[in-house]
Amino acid sequence: MRTLRILAAALVAACLVALPAGPAAAHGGKLKLSVGGDGAGGVTVQAVYSDGHRLDQPVRLTLTAKGEGDRTAGPVQLEMSGEGQGFYSSGPLLSPGRWRVTVTAPAPYKTSATATVQARPAQTPPAPRPVAVQAGPEERDRSGGGWWTYAAGGLVAVALLAAVPLLLVRRRRPAGPGGPAA
């Protein structure tokens, strides 16, 4: 009985030691960070486990940058991007020019990556040219009708003009043999 208690205690201790390791230990404890510019003044990062698997939980990545002329940016915590698991972006952060960007991950990952990024001014789309707008069929219908209302009115008038003489001729016709007298 005493041996069972010792084995149970050893098993519980082993579980408690392995529990804090979490997902980092399951994937080798390191991250692979790919750092690049976003085409304007921001930085994007793709983070995966060193074994190539996607991140299964958010990681607090921090960015610092040094630019030409002793310019600095950061430290800034990167936000997860809506592009998928392991994608992070800084948003507009860097002024135009060449920057040396370093991204670091905290414990238990203790990983960092550095890349040179060329920041550019953000592009704005050209102003749209004015276009003449014509009322669509729905708008014409709401504005008091269209050609079809005149056509429908004409058909009703033709039907009435044809029906009235037929009714009048029928009443004036004398009754034939064996028919009712008018």
PDB file of C-alpha atoms in Angstrom:
ATOM      1  CA  MET A   1       0.000   0.000   0.000  1.00  0.00           C
ATOM      2  CA  ARG A   2       2.823   2.323   0.877  1.00  0.00           C
ATOM      3  CA  THR A   3       4.466   1.639  -2.498  1.00  0.00           C
ATOM      4  CA  LEU A   4       1.289   2.731  -4.298  1.00  0.00           C
ATOM      5  CA  ARG A   5       1.271   6.026  -2.407  1.00  0.00           C
ATOM      6  CA  ILE A   6       4.894   6.682  -3.343  1.00  0.00           C
ATOM      7  CA  LEU A   7       4.193   5.892  -7.017  1.00  0.00           C
ATOM      8  CA  ALA A   8       1.086   8.122  -7.022  1.00  0.00           C
ATOM      9  CA  ALA A   9       3.044  10.991  -5.440  1.00  0.00           C
ATOM     10  CA  ALA A  10       5.836  10.582  -8.006  1.00  0.00           C
ATOM     11  CA  LEU A  11       3.283  10.632 -10.849  1.00  0.00           C
ATOM     12  CA  VAL A  12       1.608  13.795  -9.498  1.00  0.00           C
ATOM     13  CA  ALA A  13       5.011  15.488  -9.099  1.00  0.00           C
ATOM     14  CA  ALA A  14       5.968  14.598 -12.689  1.00  0.00           C
ATOM     15  CA  CYS A  15       2.696  16.060 -13.978  1.00  0.00           C
ATOM     16  CA  LEU A  16       3.179  19.259 -11.992  1.00  0.00           C
ATOM     17  CA  VAL A  17       6.691  19.696 -13.357  1.00  0.00           C
ATOM     18  CA  ALA A  18       5.566  19.177 -16.965  1.00  0.00           C
ATOM     19  CA  LEU A  19       2.417  21.336 -16.680  1.00  0.00           C
ATOM     20  CA  PRO A  20       4.008  24.827 -16.806  1.00  0.00           C
ATOM     21  CA  ALA A  21       5.991  23.939 -19.929  1.00  0.00           C
ATOM     22  CA  GLY A  22       2.892  24.313 -22.096  1.00  0.00           C
ATOM     23  CA  PRO A  23       2.850  24.742 -25.883  1.00  0.00           C
ATOM     24  CA  ALA A  24       6.356  26.178 -26.160  1.00  0.00           C
ATOM     25  CA  ALA A  25       7.906  22.946 -24.906  1.00  0.00           C
ATOM     26  CA  ALA A  26       5.676  20.892 -27.184  1.00  0.00           C
ATOM     27  CA  HIS A  27       7.228  22.632 -30.223  1.00  0.00           C
ATOM     28  CA  GLY A  28      10.847  22.875 -29.104  1.00  0.00           C
ATOM     29  CA  GLY A  29      10.482  26.166 -27.194  1.00  0.00           C
ATOM     30  CA  LYS A  30      11.525  28.469 -30.059  1.00  0.00           C
ATOM     31  CA  LEU A  31       9.743  30.608 -32.623  1.00  0.00           C
ATOM     32  CA  LYS A  32      10.777  31.459 -36.141  1.00  0.00           C
ATOM     33  CA  LEU A  33      10.028  35.129 -36.900  1.00  0.00           C
ATOM     34  CA  SER A  34       9.884  36.514 -40.461  1.00  0.00           C
ATOM     35  CA  VAL A  35      10.032  40.327 -40.403  1.00  0.00           C
ATOM     36  CA  GLY A  36       9.228  42.603 -43.364  1.00  0.00           C
ATOM     37  CA  GLY A  37       7.785  45.949 -44.374  1.00  0.00           C
ATOM     38  CA  ASP A  38       4.152  46.399 -45.319  1.00  0.00           C
ATOM     39  CA  GLY A  39       4.882  48.622 -48.338  1.00  0.00           C
ATOM     40  CA  ALA A  40       4.375  51.865 -46.419  1.00  0.00           C
ATOM     41  CA  GLY A  41       5.387  52.795 -42.867  1.00  0.00           C
ATOM     42  CA  GLY A  42       4.461  49.594 -41.071  1.00  0.00           C
ATOM     43  CA  VAL A  43       6.039  46.269 -40.232  1.00  0.00           C
ATOM     44  CA  THR A  44       4.571  42.787 -40.592  1.00  0.00           C
ATOM     45  CA  VAL A  45       5.727  39.638 -38.828  1.00  0.00           C
ATOM     46  CA  GLN A  46       4.897  36.005 -39.406  1.00  0.00           C
ATOM     47  CA  ALA A  47       5.596  33.825 -36.380  1.00  0.00           C
ATOM     48  CA  VAL A  48       5.620  30.019 -36.447  1.00  0.00           C
ATOM     49  CA  TYR A  49       7.080  27.411 -34.137  1.00  0.00           C
ATOM     50  CA  SER A  50      10.596  26.327 -35.066  1.00  0.00           C
ATOM     51  CA  ASP A  51       9.190  22.969 -36.178  1.00  0.00           C
ATOM     52  CA  GLY A  52       7.009  24.784 -38.766  1.00  0.00           C
ATOM     53  CA  HIS A  53       3.646  24.474 -36.995  1.00  0.00           C
ATOM     54  CA  ARG A  54       1.382  27.515 -36.742  1.00  0.00           C
ATOM     55  CA  LEU A  55       1.042  29.343 -33.447  1.00  0.00           C
ATOM     56  CA  ASP A  56      -1.897  28.037 -31.461  1.00  0.00           C
ATOM     57  CA  GLN A  57      -1.977  30.990 -29.042  1.00  0.00           C
ATOM     58  CA  PRO A  58      -1.096  34.711 -29.156  1.00  0.00           C
ATOM     59  CA  VAL A  59       2.459  35.760 -28.313  1.00  0.00           C
ATOM     60  CA  ARG A  60       3.464  39.232 -27.102  1.00  0.00           C
ATOM     61  CA  LEU A  61       5.923  40.346 -29.755  1.00  0.00           C
ATOM     62  CA  THR A  62       7.800  43.620 -29.240  1.00  0.00           C
ATOM     63  CA  LEU A  63       9.280  45.761 -32.016  1.00  0.00           C
ATOM     64  CA  THR A  64      12.145  48.256 -31.839  1.00  0.00           C
ATOM     65  CA  ALA A  65      13.639  50.064 -34.829  1.00  0.00           C
ATOM     66  CA  LYS A  66      16.646  52.258 -35.605  1.00  0.00           C
ATOM     67  CA  GLY A  67      16.637  54.456 -38.682  1.00  0.00           C
ATOM     68  CA  GLU A  68      18.989  56.740 -40.568  1.00  0.00           C
ATOM     69  CA  GLY A  69      20.021  59.867 -38.691  1.00  0.00           C
ATOM     70  CA  ASP A  70      19.670  58.292 -35.211  1.00  0.00           C
ATOM     71  CA  ARG A  71      15.910  57.946 -35.499  1.00  0.00           C
ATOM     72  CA  THR A  72      14.279  55.342 -33.272  1.00  0.00           C
ATOM     73  CA  ALA A  73      10.858  53.781 -32.931  1.00  0.00           C
ATOM     74  CA  GLY A  74       9.521  51.589 -30.171  1.00  0.00           C
ATOM     75  CA  PRO A  75       9.440  49.536 -28.176  1.00  0.00           C
ATOM     76  CA  VAL A  76       5.956  48.775 -29.483  1.00  0.00           C
ATOM     77  CA  GLN A  77       3.893  45.678 -28.782  1.00  0.00           C
ATOM     78  CA  LEU A  78       2.650  44.207 -32.064  1.00  0.00           C
ATOM     79  CA  GLU A  79      -1.024  43.436 -32.533  1.00  0.00           C
ATOM     80  CA  MET A  80      -2.298  40.235 -34.089  1.00  0.00           C
ATOM     81  CA  SER A  81      -3.412  40.791 -37.656  1.00  0.00           C
ATOM     82  CA  GLY A  82      -6.662  39.450 -39.095  1.00  0.00           C
ATOM     83  CA  GLU A  83      -4.742  37.549 -41.783  1.00  0.00           C
ATOM     84  CA  GLY A  84      -4.467  34.324 -39.802  1.00  0.00           C
ATOM     85  CA  GLN A  85      -2.698  32.654 -36.929  1.00  0.00           C
ATOM     86  CA  GLY A  86       0.805  33.944 -36.298  1.00  0.00           C
ATOM     87  CA  PHE A  87       0.485  37.156 -38.343  1.00  0.00           C
ATOM     88  CA  TYR A  88       1.269  40.448 -36.607  1.00  0.00           C
ATOM     89  CA  SER A  89       1.385  44.049 -37.828  1.00  0.00           C
ATOM     90  CA  SER A  90       2.486  47.367 -36.389  1.00  0.00           C
ATOM     91  CA  GLY A  91       0.293  49.696 -38.417  1.00  0.00           C
ATOM     92  CA  PRO A  92       1.832  53.001 -39.576  1.00  0.00           C
ATOM     93  CA  LEU A  93       4.895  53.447 -37.378  1.00  0.00           C
ATOM     94  CA  LEU A  94       8.001  54.278 -39.389  1.00  0.00           C
ATOM     95  CA  SER A  95       8.734  57.495 -41.261  1.00  0.00           C
ATOM     96  CA  PRO A  96      10.042  57.122 -44.833  1.00  0.00           C
ATOM     97  CA  GLY A  97      13.599  55.796 -45.036  1.00  0.00           C
ATOM     98  CA  ARG A  98      15.707  52.756 -44.225  1.00  0.00           C
ATOM     99  CA  TRP A  99      15.161  51.073 -40.833  1.00  0.00           C
ATOM    100  CA  ARG A 100      16.762  48.197 -38.955  1.00  0.00           C
ATOM    101  CA  VAL A 101      13.853  46.475 -37.213  1.00  0.00           C
ATOM    102  CA  THR A 102      14.175  43.957 -34.369  1.00  0.00           C
ATOM    103  CA  VAL A 103      11.255  41.876 -33.130  1.00  0.00           C
ATOM    104  CA  THR A 104      11.557  39.908 -29.881  1.00  0.00           C
ATOM    105  CA  ALA A 105       9.380  37.297 -28.196  1.00  0.00           C
ATOM    106  CA  PRO A 106       9.336  36.926 -24.393  1.00  0.00           C
ATOM    107  CA  ALA A 107       9.886  33.795 -22.302  1.00  0.00           C
ATOM    108  CA  PRO A 108       9.332  30.923 -22.760  1.00  0.00           C
ATOM    109  CA  TYR A 109      10.233  31.538 -26.423  1.00  0.00           C
ATOM    110  CA  LYS A 110      13.170  33.978 -26.030  1.00  0.00           C
ATOM    111  CA  THR A 111      13.455  34.547 -29.766  1.00  0.00           C
ATOM    112  CA  SER A 112      14.370  37.615 -31.798  1.00  0.00           C
ATOM    113  CA  ALA A 113      14.724  38.474 -35.478  1.00  0.00           C
ATOM    114  CA  THR A 114      16.197  41.521 -37.204  1.00  0.00           C
ATOM    115  CA  ALA A 115      15.547  42.783 -40.727  1.00  0.00           C
ATOM    116  CA  THR A 116      16.161  45.908 -42.795  1.00  0.00           C
ATOM    117  CA  VAL A 117      12.948  47.578 -43.900  1.00  0.00           C
ATOM    118  CA  GLN A 118      12.516  50.374 -46.441  1.00  0.00           C
ATOM    119  CA  ALA A 119       9.582  52.508 -45.251  1.00  0.00           C
ATOM    120  CA  ARG A 120       7.767  54.553 -47.883  1.00  0.00           C
ATOM    121  CA  PRO A 121       5.097  57.223 -47.714  1.00  0.00           C
ATOM    122  CA  ALA A 122       1.614  55.744 -47.728  1.00  0.00           C
ATOM    123  CA  GLN A 123       0.013  55.783 -51.159  1.00  0.00           C
ATOM    124  CA  THR A 124      -3.381  57.380 -51.598  1.00  0.00           C
ATOM    125  CA  PRO A 125      -5.617  56.275 -54.429  1.00  0.00           C
ATOM    126  CA  PRO A 126      -6.254  58.838 -57.158  1.00  0.00           C
ATOM    127  CA  ALA A 127      -9.441  60.865 -56.828  1.00  0.00           C
ATOM    128  CA  PRO A 128     -12.269  59.301 -58.821  1.00  0.00           C
ATOM    129  CA  ARG A 129     -13.393  61.122 -61.940  1.00  0.00           C
ATOM    130  CA  PRO A 130     -16.944  62.469 -61.864  1.00  0.00           C
ATOM    131  CA  VAL A 131     -19.374  60.247 -63.738  1.00  0.00           C
ATOM    132  CA  ALA A 132     -22.757  61.296 -65.089  1.00  0.00           C
ATOM    133  CA  VAL A 133     -25.441  59.363 -63.263  1.00  0.00           C
ATOM    134  CA  GLN A 134     -28.661  58.410 -65.001  1.00  0.00           C
ATOM    135  CA  ALA A 135     -31.773  57.434 -63.135  1.00  0.00           C
ATOM    136  CA  GLY A 136     -32.314  53.695 -63.134  1.00  0.00           C
ATOM    137  CA  PRO A 137     -35.696  52.091 -63.861  1.00  0.00           C
ATOM    138  CA  GLU A 138     -36.569  51.938 -60.148  1.00  0.00           C
ATOM    139  CA  GLU A 139     -35.959  55.659 -59.718  1.00  0.00           C
ATOM    140  CA  ARG A 140     -37.998  56.498 -62.825  1.00  0.00           C
ATOM    141  CA  ASP A 141     -40.900  54.368 -61.540  1.00  0.00           C
ATOM    142  CA  ARG A 142     -40.899  56.222 -58.229  1.00  0.00           C
ATOM    143  CA  SER A 143     -40.810  59.615 -59.922  1.00  0.00           C
ATOM    144  CA  GLY A 144     -44.321  59.391 -61.384  1.00  0.00           C
ATOM    145  CA  GLY A 145     -44.311  56.453 -63.745  1.00  0.00           C
ATOM    146  CA  GLY A 146     -42.816  55.873 -67.125  1.00  0.00           C
ATOM    147  CA  TRP A 147     -43.832  54.869 -70.626  1.00  0.00           C
ATOM    148  CA  TRP A 148     -45.656  51.797 -69.375  1.00  0.00           C
ATOM    149  CA  THR A 149     -48.275  53.887 -67.549  1.00  0.00           C
ATOM    150  CA  TYR A 150     -49.155  55.624 -70.816  1.00  0.00           C
ATOM    151  CA  ALA A 151     -49.276  52.301 -72.660  1.00  0.00           C
ATOM    152  CA  ALA A 152     -51.588  50.782 -70.028  1.00  0.00           C
ATOM    153  CA  GLY A 153     -53.870  53.820 -70.186  1.00  0.00           C
ATOM    154  CA  GLY A 154     -54.002  53.565 -73.991  1.00  0.00           C
ATOM    155  CA  LEU A 155     -54.960  49.879 -73.830  1.00  0.00           C
ATOM    156  CA  VAL A 156     -57.776  50.637 -71.386  1.00  0.00           C
ATOM    157  CA  ALA A 157     -59.056  53.426 -73.694  1.00  0.00           C
ATOM    158  CA  VAL A 158     -59.016  51.140 -76.758  1.00  0.00           C
ATOM    159  CA  ALA A 159     -60.868  48.427 -74.840  1.00  0.00           C
ATOM    160  CA  LEU A 160     -63.555  50.896 -73.746  1.00  0.00           C
ATOM    161  CA  LEU A 161     -63.929  52.307 -77.259  1.00  0.00           C
ATOM    162  CA  ALA A 162     -64.438  48.786 -78.632  1.00  0.00           C
ATOM    163  CA  ALA A 163     -66.808  47.640 -75.858  1.00  0.00           C
ATOM    164  CA  VAL A 164     -69.200  50.627 -75.824  1.00  0.00           C
ATOM    165  CA  PRO A 165     -70.395  50.286 -79.459  1.00  0.00           C
ATOM    166  CA  LEU A 166     -70.874  46.519 -79.005  1.00  0.00           C
ATOM    167  CA  LEU A 167     -73.084  47.101 -75.971  1.00  0.00           C
ATOM    168  CA  LEU A 168     -75.113  49.766 -77.774  1.00  0.00           C
ATOM    169  CA  VAL A 169     -75.629  47.607 -80.888  1.00  0.00           C
ATOM    170  CA  ARG A 170     -76.828  44.710 -78.765  1.00  0.00           C
ATOM    171  CA  ARG A 171     -79.541  46.811 -77.060  1.00  0.00           C
ATOM    172  CA  ARG A 172     -80.914  48.275 -80.328  1.00  0.00           C
ATOM    173  CA  ARG A 173     -81.226  44.975 -82.197  1.00  0.00           C
ATOM    174  CA  PRO A 174     -84.864  43.890 -82.540  1.00  0.00           C
ATOM    175  CA  ALA A 175     -85.864  40.627 -81.025  1.00  0.00           C
ATOM    176  CA  GLY A 176     -86.033  37.759 -83.419  1.00  0.00           C
ATOM    177  CA  PRO A 177     -88.744  35.132 -83.731  1.00  0.00           C
ATOM    178  CA  GLY A 178     -89.368  33.454 -80.424  1.00  0.00           C
ATOM    179  CA  GLY A 179     -87.172  35.923 -78.561  1.00  0.00           C
ATOM    180  CA  PRO A 180     -88.176  38.519 -76.035  1.00  0.00           C
ATOM    181  CA  ALA A 181     -89.574  41.775 -77.280  1.00  0.00           C
ATOM    182  CA  ALA A 182     -87.561  44.896 -76.692  1.00  0.00           C
TER     183      ALA A 182
END
